[in-house]
XYZ file of C-alpha atoms in Angstrom:
668
model
C 27.245 -7.881 94.743
C 26.933 -11.322 96.153
C 30.114 -12.701 97.421
C 29.901 -16.240 94.715
C 29.670 -13.320 91.574
C 32.464 -11.313 92.821
C 34.740 -15.048 93.414
C 33.298 -15.930 90.307
C 34.884 -12.653 88.054
C 38.057 -13.472 90.280
C 39.098 -17.326 88.699
C 37.543 -15.751 85.667
C 40.624 -12.642 86.017
C 42.815 -15.608 87.086
C 42.595 -18.415 84.313
C 42.488 -15.015 82.542
C 45.714 -13.396 83.736
C 47.160 -17.516 83.208
C 46.296 -17.570 79.179
C 47.735 -14.908 78.296
C 51.258 -15.184 80.755
C 51.283 -18.977 78.946
C 50.456 -17.641 75.387
C 52.761 -14.775 76.150
C 55.455 -17.768 77.355
C 54.701 -19.919 73.652
C 55.169 -16.649 71.806
C 58.463 -15.785 73.792
C 60.048 -19.694 73.462
C 58.434 -19.482 69.679
C 60.787 -16.004 68.712
C 63.945 -17.642 70.807
C 63.776 -20.693 69.554
C 63.614 -19.176 65.521
C 66.527 -16.438 66.851
C 68.855 -20.085 67.924
C 68.306 -21.799 65.271
C 68.891 -18.948 63.029
C 72.481 -18.482 64.982
C 73.647 -21.586 64.036
C 72.970 -21.773 60.138
C 74.877 -18.465 60.231
C 77.632 -19.919 62.108
C 77.269 -23.740 60.079
C 76.911 -21.847 56.550
C 80.124 -20.100 57.579
C 82.066 -22.490 58.423
C 81.079 -24.573 56.048
C 82.478 -22.245 53.451
C 85.503 -21.569 54.819
C 86.681 -25.164 54.857
C 86.114 -24.540 50.883
C 88.224 -22.341 51.467
C 90.840 -24.193 52.614
C 90.428 -26.664 50.296
C 90.804 -24.386 47.462
C 94.031 -22.533 48.907
C 96.340 -25.244 49.069
C 95.034 -26.855 46.405
C 96.532 -23.815 44.271
C 99.632 -24.387 45.852
C 99.587 -27.695 43.930
C 98.246 -25.916 40.415
C 102.047 -24.230 40.802
C 103.892 -27.140 42.116
C 102.471 -30.209 40.163
C 105.165 -32.333 39.683
C 106.836 -31.288 42.926
C 105.973 -33.860 45.842
C 104.220 -31.722 48.564
C 107.286 -32.708 51.115
C 108.724 -30.061 49.186
C 106.160 -27.497 49.948
C 105.184 -28.107 53.205
C 109.337 -27.917 53.912
C 108.645 -30.051 57.899
C 111.337 -32.141 58.356
C 110.141 -36.092 57.313
C 109.264 -37.774 61.072
C 112.321 -40.740 60.355
C 114.999 -37.020 60.321
C 113.052 -35.999 63.950
C 112.341 -39.270 64.989
C 113.732 -42.382 64.525
C 111.267 -45.948 63.543
C 114.799 -47.726 65.432
C 114.251 -44.952 68.200
C 114.320 -46.410 71.535
C 111.952 -44.759 74.476
C 115.052 -44.510 76.289
C 116.995 -42.713 73.889
C 114.186 -39.862 74.317
C 115.597 -39.633 78.130
C 118.998 -39.111 77.307
C 118.110 -36.491 74.206
C 115.306 -34.759 76.331
C 116.055 -33.969 79.830
C 112.684 -32.540 82.344
C 114.513 -29.970 85.288
C 113.769 -30.232 88.174
C 111.666 -27.764 87.937
C 108.473 -29.286 86.154
C 105.854 -30.509 88.787
C 103.752 -32.937 85.932
C 103.281 -35.609 85.539
C 105.908 -38.150 85.142
C 105.049 -41.292 82.453
C 107.360 -44.993 82.792
C 106.474 -46.947 80.458
C 104.217 -49.647 79.591
C 101.532 -46.665 81.211
C 99.535 -47.537 83.873
C 95.719 -46.349 85.136
C 97.669 -43.798 87.297
C 99.446 -42.684 84.790
C 96.214 -41.376 83.225
C 94.805 -40.694 86.261
C 97.447 -38.513 86.268
C 96.934 -36.780 83.711
C 93.832 -36.181 83.897
C 94.869 -34.863 87.312
C 96.935 -31.955 85.716
C 94.938 -31.116 82.542
C 92.221 -30.428 84.862
C 95.037 -27.933 86.731
C 96.138 -26.698 83.421
C 98.764 -28.171 83.432
C 101.060 -29.453 80.753
C 103.079 -32.303 79.883
C 106.582 -31.939 78.966
C 107.656 -32.979 76.101
C 109.826 -35.675 76.613
C 107.010 -37.780 78.114
C 104.729 -36.149 74.743
C 107.463 -37.796 72.391
C 107.424 -41.550 74.505
C 104.125 -41.489 74.213
C 103.590 -40.327 70.507
C 106.309 -43.663 69.405
C 104.008 -45.939 71.516
C 100.790 -44.890 70.359
C 102.078 -45.860 66.414
C 104.174 -48.069 67.072
C 100.119 -49.915 68.337
C 98.658 -48.349 66.144
C 100.674 -49.353 63.143
C 99.769 -53.202 64.285
C 95.394 -51.899 63.560
C 93.734 -52.816 60.676
C 92.163 -50.780 59.139
C 88.146 -51.634 60.123
C 88.532 -52.626 63.485
C 86.076 -55.228 64.584
C 84.423 -55.368 67.697
C 81.972 -57.787 69.848
C 78.961 -56.900 72.647
C 79.399 -60.297 73.665
C 82.763 -58.985 74.931
C 81.078 -55.840 77.560
C 76.734 -54.897 78.364
C 77.653 -51.572 76.036
C 79.783 -50.045 73.717
C 79.973 -45.883 73.427
C 81.155 -43.974 70.669
C 81.587 -40.374 70.973
C 82.236 -38.282 67.651
C 83.831 -34.830 67.664
C 85.771 -33.106 70.439
C 87.353 -30.382 68.306
C 89.918 -29.530 71.041
C 86.798 -29.707 73.718
C 88.690 -30.902 76.593
C 85.488 -29.898 78.685
C 83.429 -32.289 77.131
C 85.530 -35.115 77.025
C 86.360 -34.775 80.955
C 82.674 -34.638 81.514
C 81.626 -38.086 79.547
C 84.780 -39.766 81.082
C 82.566 -38.133 84.759
C 79.540 -39.232 83.410
C 80.114 -42.595 81.961
C 83.485 -43.795 83.171
C 86.475 -44.223 82.732
C 87.728 -46.884 79.269
C 88.587 -50.209 80.793
C 87.716 -53.410 79.451
C 84.613 -53.205 81.182
C 83.675 -49.689 79.860
C 85.173 -49.777 76.268
C 84.249 -46.310 73.775
C 84.735 -45.526 69.937
C 86.302 -41.807 69.894
C 85.565 -41.650 65.556
C 87.582 -38.710 64.863
C 88.217 -34.534 64.764
C 89.627 -35.218 68.178
C 91.785 -31.904 67.430
C 91.914 -27.619 66.438
C 89.538 -25.089 66.519
C 89.718 -25.470 70.708
C 91.928 -24.803 71.890
C 93.003 -27.942 74.153
C 93.389 -30.896 70.980
C 96.722 -31.627 72.140
C 95.465 -32.495 76.263
C 92.707 -34.509 74.781
C 94.858 -36.356 71.970
C 97.300 -37.032 75.296
C 94.745 -38.366 77.163
C 92.705 -40.685 74.389
C 96.349 -41.997 73.639
C 96.975 -43.165 76.938
C 93.881 -44.750 77.359
C 94.506 -46.497 74.144
C 98.181 -47.220 75.106
C 96.578 -49.048 78.059
C 93.527 -50.445 76.536
C 94.409 -51.398 72.805
C 91.071 -53.757 72.465
C 88.864 -52.171 75.006
C 89.431 -47.695 73.457
C 89.420 -47.301 70.027
C 90.211 -44.257 67.916
C 88.989 -43.709 63.637
C 90.159 -41.251 61.414
C 88.556 -37.846 61.145
C 88.901 -35.180 58.798
C 90.688 -32.646 60.792
C 93.916 -35.259 61.012
C 95.306 -34.347 59.141
C 98.552 -32.374 58.327
C 97.168 -28.614 56.573
C 93.505 -29.192 58.018
C 95.319 -27.562 61.317
C 97.734 -25.276 59.993
C 94.628 -23.611 59.398
C 92.420 -24.673 61.843
C 94.478 -23.604 65.219
C 96.083 -26.837 65.996
C 99.515 -26.737 64.383
C 99.121 -22.993 66.478
C 98.955 -24.552 70.064
C 101.393 -27.340 69.829
C 104.164 -24.443 68.285
C 103.046 -22.558 71.577
C 102.803 -24.836 74.283
C 106.226 -26.693 73.011
C 108.139 -24.210 71.127
C 111.628 -25.907 71.553
C 109.604 -29.115 70.677
C 106.779 -28.376 68.899
C 108.073 -29.244 65.726
C 109.117 -32.885 66.651
C 105.522 -33.090 68.454
C 103.685 -32.447 65.623
C 105.810 -34.090 62.232
C 105.595 -37.559 64.891
C 101.843 -36.543 64.897
C 101.342 -36.354 61.328
C 102.403 -40.161 61.032
C 100.394 -41.230 63.648
C 97.444 -39.738 62.079
C 98.231 -41.309 59.046
C 98.252 -44.628 60.983
C 95.044 -44.256 62.809
C 91.904 -46.850 61.916
C 89.623 -45.942 59.293
C 86.544 -47.352 60.412
C 85.156 -49.647 63.170
C 82.450 -52.469 62.821
C 80.109 -53.614 65.825
C 78.749 -57.034 65.146
C 78.584 -57.006 61.996
C 76.207 -54.791 61.736
C 77.113 -51.118 63.158
C 80.006 -49.593 60.732
C 80.655 -46.074 62.096
C 82.935 -43.833 60.287
C 83.661 -40.019 60.386
C 81.984 -38.633 57.501
C 79.936 -40.918 55.617
C 79.564 -43.097 52.401
C 79.229 -42.619 48.685
C 78.297 -45.098 45.983
C 81.426 -46.134 45.894
C 82.528 -47.220 48.310
C 84.334 -50.875 48.738
C 85.113 -51.996 52.282
C 87.421 -55.125 51.173
C 89.124 -52.004 48.944
C 89.684 -49.251 51.920
C 90.429 -52.864 54.692
C 93.293 -54.101 51.778
C 94.715 -50.092 51.030
C 98.548 -49.500 52.790
C 96.393 -46.035 54.655
C 99.365 -44.784 55.964
C 100.812 -43.705 53.246
C 98.067 -40.601 52.288
C 99.041 -38.563 55.142
C 97.694 -35.821 53.691
C 94.449 -36.283 51.642
C 94.652 -32.963 51.118
C 97.966 -32.510 48.802
C 95.868 -34.589 46.224
C 93.394 -31.693 45.393
C 93.597 -29.902 42.015
C 91.282 -27.252 41.774
C 91.505 -23.855 43.762
C 91.269 -19.664 44.010
C 93.791 -17.985 42.505
C 94.446 -15.892 45.600
C 98.467 -16.755 46.309
C 98.826 -16.322 41.794
C 97.745 -12.671 42.425
C 99.336 -12.189 45.785
C 102.757 -13.283 43.456
C 101.188 -10.596 40.248
C 100.770 -7.858 42.483
C 104.667 -8.456 43.873
C 105.705 -8.931 39.979
C 107.719 -5.405 39.508
C 109.711 -6.257 42.091
C 110.967 -9.311 40.102
C 110.297 -7.584 36.467
C 109.547 -11.494 33.977
C 110.267 -11.429 30.567
C 107.540 -10.588 29.153
C 106.765 -13.746 27.817
C 106.451 -15.308 31.039
C 104.040 -12.652 31.745
C 102.106 -14.394 28.897
C 102.475 -17.701 30.687
C 101.323 -16.168 33.996
C 98.621 -14.617 31.801
C 97.213 -17.520 30.758
C 97.789 -19.977 33.544
C 95.115 -16.765 35.407
C 92.786 -17.349 32.676
C 92.944 -21.213 33.609
C 92.457 -20.760 37.416
C 88.707 -21.671 38.046
C 87.462 -19.243 40.075
C 86.735 -19.802 43.785
C 83.168 -21.072 44.395
C 81.476 -20.625 41.644
C 77.706 -19.491 41.876
C 75.752 -22.481 42.674
C 73.347 -20.611 39.364
C 76.540 -21.285 37.182
C 77.711 -24.277 38.980
C 76.099 -26.364 35.643
C 78.769 -23.927 33.232
C 81.731 -24.084 35.582
C 85.187 -25.867 34.958
C 85.656 -28.139 38.506
C 87.620 -30.522 39.741
C 85.122 -32.956 41.357
C 85.418 -33.659 44.955
C 83.467 -36.603 45.204
C 83.636 -40.385 44.984
C 81.115 -40.787 42.553
C 82.556 -38.712 40.164
C 85.573 -38.868 37.773
C 87.814 -36.173 38.439
C 89.724 -34.804 35.614
C 92.912 -33.333 35.386
C 96.667 -33.583 35.581
C 97.864 -33.441 38.638
C 95.803 -36.204 40.613
C 97.480 -38.894 41.794
C 97.934 -41.915 39.473
C 95.874 -45.335 39.486
C 95.588 -46.686 42.136
C 96.813 -43.784 44.703
C 93.724 -42.482 42.805
C 91.478 -44.958 44.171
C 93.189 -44.965 47.761
C 92.060 -41.399 47.819
C 88.708 -41.216 46.729
C 87.939 -43.491 49.070
C 89.025 -42.553 51.396
C 88.450 -38.946 50.463
C 84.560 -39.786 50.537
C 84.604 -42.024 54.028
C 85.561 -39.069 55.871
C 84.490 -35.807 54.312
C 81.148 -36.827 53.165
C 76.993 -35.935 54.427
C 74.041 -37.706 54.415
C 70.854 -35.815 53.200
C 67.213 -36.648 52.240
C 66.904 -36.960 48.487
C 68.138 -40.245 46.442
C 72.148 -39.907 44.758
C 74.997 -39.872 45.835
C 76.310 -36.098 44.418
C 79.745 -34.068 44.620
C 79.306 -31.886 48.271
C 80.259 -28.128 46.963
C 78.992 -26.677 50.649
C 81.890 -28.482 52.079
C 84.598 -28.399 48.370
C 85.616 -32.257 49.507
C 83.331 -36.068 49.875
C 79.778 -36.410 48.481
C 75.776 -36.047 49.639
C 74.648 -39.118 50.033
C 70.860 -40.202 49.699
C 68.755 -43.195 51.314
C 69.277 -45.429 47.989
C 73.212 -45.744 48.540
C 72.939 -46.081 51.796
C 70.342 -49.627 51.653
C 72.828 -50.774 48.593
C 75.600 -50.493 51.013
C 73.509 -52.053 54.002
C 72.375 -54.682 51.008
C 75.993 -55.356 50.421
C 77.588 -55.871 53.834
C 74.901 -56.942 55.338
C 74.510 -53.936 57.540
C 72.558 -52.109 60.150
C 72.960 -49.185 60.854
C 75.322 -46.077 60.358
C 76.713 -43.925 63.196
C 79.071 -40.930 60.851
C 80.256 -37.891 62.948
C 82.135 -34.669 60.639
C 78.176 -32.593 61.151
C 77.681 -30.081 64.328
C 74.170 -30.514 65.552
C 72.230 -29.211 67.849
C 71.022 -31.101 70.110
C 74.159 -33.605 69.452
C 72.850 -36.177 67.538
C 70.569 -36.743 64.343
C 68.735 -39.643 63.141
C 68.365 -39.969 58.913
C 67.109 -42.824 56.412
C 64.556 -44.081 58.153
C 66.941 -44.659 60.811
C 69.559 -46.296 59.326
C 72.315 -43.311 59.718
C 73.417 -41.253 62.576
C 75.004 -38.577 63.421
C 76.593 -38.328 66.804
C 78.767 -34.828 67.611
C 80.543 -34.712 70.708
C 81.450 -30.545 71.106
C 79.469 -29.219 73.437
C 79.379 -24.571 72.724
C 81.092 -25.769 69.736
C 80.199 -22.133 67.995
C 79.927 -20.327 71.384
C 79.087 -20.793 74.813
C 74.972 -22.183 74.397
C 75.150 -23.383 70.990
C 74.304 -26.624 71.392
C 74.084 -30.222 72.666
C 77.333 -32.498 72.962
C 75.902 -36.184 72.772
C 77.268 -39.668 73.096
C 75.583 -43.395 71.814
C 75.542 -46.420 73.944
C 75.685 -49.526 72.037
C 73.851 -52.831 74.182
C 73.999 -56.264 72.441
C 70.882 -55.833 71.121
C 72.310 -52.665 68.872
C 69.749 -49.920 70.298
C 71.147 -46.798 70.559
C 71.008 -44.558 73.842
C 71.791 -40.765 73.579
C 73.028 -39.170 76.442
C 73.415 -35.488 76.175
C 74.443 -32.752 78.376
C 75.370 -29.025 78.225
C 72.709 -26.310 78.537
C 71.931 -23.278 75.672
C 71.969 -18.841 75.921
C 70.318 -18.185 73.406
C 71.588 -14.219 73.859
C 74.996 -15.331 73.652
C 74.878 -17.255 70.446
C 72.665 -14.475 68.302
C 76.322 -11.959 68.678
C 78.075 -13.991 68.225
C 77.209 -15.490 65.411
C 75.523 -11.598 63.553
C 79.385 -10.686 64.818
C 80.565 -13.869 62.830
C 78.002 -12.120 59.416
C 79.461 -8.835 59.818
C 82.825 -9.947 58.947
C 81.744 -11.650 56.707
C 79.728 -8.456 54.559
C 82.200 -6.546 55.589
C 84.848 -8.835 53.373
C 82.663 -8.656 50.812
C 81.518 -4.824 50.656
C 82.677 -3.911 46.996
C 80.676 -7.124 45.376
C 77.602 -6.309 47.922
C 77.713 -2.567 46.870
C 78.096 -3.532 43.373
C 75.009 -6.018 44.092
C 73.176 -3.179 45.711
C 73.781 -0.827 43.349
C 72.215 -2.728 40.069
C 68.573 -3.415 41.536
C 69.323 1.044 43.014
C 68.819 2.473 39.495
C 67.695 5.884 40.322
C 70.721 5.627 42.923
C 68.273 6.570 46.264
C 70.944 4.236 48.320
C 67.635 2.031 48.574
C 66.462 -0.494 47.747
C 63.124 -3.305 48.420
C 63.503 -6.003 51.254
C 63.950 -8.640 48.074
C 66.208 -7.238 46.743
C 68.640 -6.418 49.373
C 68.164 -10.327 50.493
C 69.100 -11.501 46.792
C 71.870 -9.516 46.616
C 73.074 -11.075 49.911
C 72.728 -13.745 48.733
C 73.795 -13.210 45.184
C 77.529 -12.529 46.706
C 77.887 -14.271 49.588
C 76.380 -17.897 49.142
C 75.349 -18.443 52.654
C 71.996 -19.488 51.743
C 70.193 -17.402 54.883
C 67.367 -16.731 55.899
C 68.098 -13.325 54.763
C 64.389 -10.808 55.011
C 64.820 -12.784 58.988
C 68.244 -11.013 59.783
C 67.458 -7.774 57.963
C 66.358 -5.883 60.674
C 69.908 -7.110 62.624
C 72.086 -6.242 59.747
C 70.462 -2.892 57.782
C 68.373 0.226 58.657
C 64.713 -0.034 56.851
C 63.477 3.511 55.654
C 59.780 5.039 56.752
C 58.335 3.847 53.258
C 60.089 0.004 53.920
C 62.848 0.437 52.211
C 66.454 -0.523 52.375
C 69.126 1.692 53.222
C 71.831 -0.680 51.923
C 75.265 1.132 52.758
C 74.058 0.910 56.546
C 75.179 -3.114 56.727
C 78.731 -1.163 56.568
C 77.511 1.854 59.574
C 78.218 -0.246 62.380
C 81.325 -2.619 61.314
C 84.261 -2.624 63.921
C 86.829 -4.615 61.947
C 89.814 -2.660 63.554
C 90.395 0.782 62.510
C 93.265 0.755 59.612
C 95.915 2.881 58.497
C 94.709 6.581 57.759
C 96.853 5.853 54.551
C 95.609 2.784 53.260
C 92.447 2.715 51.485
C 89.332 1.218 52.447
C 89.512 -1.961 49.917
C 92.902 -2.591 50.940
C 90.887 -3.138 54.642
C 88.416 -5.301 53.634
C 90.693 -7.974 51.092
C 92.707 -8.329 54.381
C 90.009 -9.385 56.090
C 88.230 -11.481 53.435
C 91.974 -12.962 53.319
C 93.785 -13.080 56.752
C 93.294 -16.824 57.252
C 94.453 -17.851 53.365
C 97.446 -15.406 54.024
C 97.928 -17.150 57.819
C 98.497 -21.154 55.280
C 100.719 -19.346 53.553
C 102.866 -17.681 55.865
C 102.601 -20.893 58.180
C 103.837 -22.959 55.381
C 106.599 -20.001 55.358
C 107.945 -20.139 58.970
C 109.042 -24.233 58.262
C 110.196 -23.785 61.899
C 106.952 -22.636 63.972
C 109.116 -19.679 64.960
C 105.794 -17.376 64.627
C 108.613 -15.809 62.152
C 109.917 -16.688 58.876
C 113.789 -15.721 58.600
C 115.062 -13.832 55.585
C 116.043 -17.553 54.220
C 113.034 -19.380 54.591
C 111.582 -16.769 52.473
C 113.994 -16.749 50.318
C 114.076 -20.303 50.003
C 110.380 -20.591 49.106
C 109.816 -17.796 47.090
C 112.893 -19.572 44.763
C 110.895 -22.666 44.838
C 107.940 -20.989 43.355
C 109.476 -18.734 40.337
C 111.154 -22.166 39.070
C 108.492 -23.777 38.786
C 106.768 -20.346 36.766
C 109.954 -20.319 34.684
C 111.043 -17.036 36.153
C 114.520 -16.127 37.041
C 114.564 -14.258 39.963
C 118.127 -12.513 40.793
C 119.394 -12.624 44.225
C 119.678 -8.388 44.348
C 115.032 -9.043 43.574
C 115.006 -11.209 46.034
C 117.027 -9.005 48.446
C 115.268 -5.475 47.630
C 111.661 -7.774 48.425
C 112.580 -9.214 50.462
C 113.776 -5.911 52.826
C 110.426 -4.166 50.864
C 108.610 -6.873 53.702
C 110.922 -6.782 56.863
C 109.536 -3.378 57.911
C 111.546 -2.985 61.539
C 114.974 -4.139 59.227
C 114.916 -7.287 62.849
C 116.014 -9.856 59.791
C 112.640 -11.796 60.234
C 109.447 -10.590 59.268
C 106.389 -11.598 61.503
C 102.883 -12.345 60.676
C 101.858 -8.478 60.445
C 104.776 -7.267 58.109
C 103.368 -10.106 55.790
C 99.849 -8.856 56.052
C 101.588 -5.050 55.057
C 103.238 -6.667 52.084
C 100.124 -6.984 50.653
C 98.985 -3.852 51.020
C 101.612 -2.966 48.451
C 100.240 -5.353 46.224
C 97.049 -3.808 46.257
C 98.474 -0.527 46.054
C 100.878 -1.970 42.706
C 97.845 -3.878 41.337
C 95.730 -0.689 41.768
C 98.020 1.517 39.940
C 97.788 0.538 36.358
C 94.453 -1.614 36.934
C 91.274 -0.754 34.996
C 88.391 2.828 36.592
C 87.301 -0.853 39.046
C 90.365 -0.315 41.976
C 89.434 2.609 44.231
């Protein structure tokens, strides 16, 4: 063959090979992106469902104590009991000794930049700041915050740029990376941190210490807005309370109580150059910035204390153990009436319009006698909306049913607020974004999220915004993505959710399996999964990861539960009990923490007795000491005089068994 022809064939071969490789690469990247997106969708759907459950569990406690102050239910000492308003910094030195064996930072007030650098160095090396200095720092922080307005006004004329950061959620590495890339706070390098500093991550306390230290050093140049997780009840569930109790065993209660007060004094919003509004969540069609700027923000230490709808799980616990209490028939009749009045946990989106529930959106009027009276109701609604709301592309303002609090606000709601207050841009956080930020409402609303690897390593980038005097936002992103890790972790979370709803799913599958074959179509399987879990996930796409199919393409629906490894149940415990514990474990943890007043990780018999008597008295039930002793002894399995969390869980095994013995055949 002619040499030129051979060369031509070789060139064609290489071109075809290059095209094939290019097509394969594009196809592979598209598949990876698809897997990444559905993995993030799983994480976010479960997160929002979990937040809604959190609101409902706490609301259930309020349902039973409608006329009892929250402080009587959550019986931590008041701040005045723990840290007196008039206490001087030197008093901490007298009351709390710092041993010579402590090698961490030793702070002196007023703080200097050298102190802040010492803190950064210590936390990089996983050192703890001694409790004395933590309490002194919190005391000083509260003093400074009390002097600040509800809405802080800043100007870019004093510095070239202002940096705005979103949720950090206890991810210390993100804060350190931001400071590395963008520089430490100073008079020339101003920052606004937009709430949700704590929970979920393992270094929430260190983040607070660093931010509060720089706040004390540069009170005019570092600014903090309150987020929905700067809330005592949220901290009970999402890890911050446990983190503080673990790190500061002897003084954890004092620190938590003082933090509760510090959180209540955090400003609600920041406005830059009278044009850019920065707040944590969003707005509603009733948001009134003038009203927000005038209210007493510290009165609402916990927004969740005003919610009054919820599921009946705590009540369910009481009813299941009532055989040990033997209430009179008249009271049992009252309990049955109460049970009928309690709304379902999360109404189906198809029946939501028919379900009685209290709207937590500022755009709708809540019903029920347990909400705070006016004007406290208006204050609560205004703050709830700006901390919990999310934007959406459709016009209007509707209750945020995914989260269970706040609202969804559309472009028209944004435009109305901007016109009223002559604003140009809204910067908010509160929502996970894969790229660390998102622009919506025709460029008027920006979501900034600074916690990278939020769900799992590689799940998302973090980002922050730099605003120049022209108020043009510049986004800075960081971190990388590893799809395989994200996907496996997301599917693990989803499988746990599936296991927790095994009974309902089995029943839903059976409705499509009229002939009892154990097989249904993919469409029917997807419909059943969504009807029970209500996560709005691409079930058909996920089917191959969750269930097996037969040769003719039908789904073996029981295969959803084949390879789930939630933990080996005790042999004599029925499978339904494991499912129940899996579903309600987080709810039980909240209740356990509520009873555990001293945060010791153990419930003393005295703590249990006091809480139970309070609970029973408000249901009108006479509790005799002998009956209460029998109840406590039945839970204290190892008879050491304390109830740990595992023993607390065992009580629910007993409760389920007692309930099944005398109930309908549906118990199995």
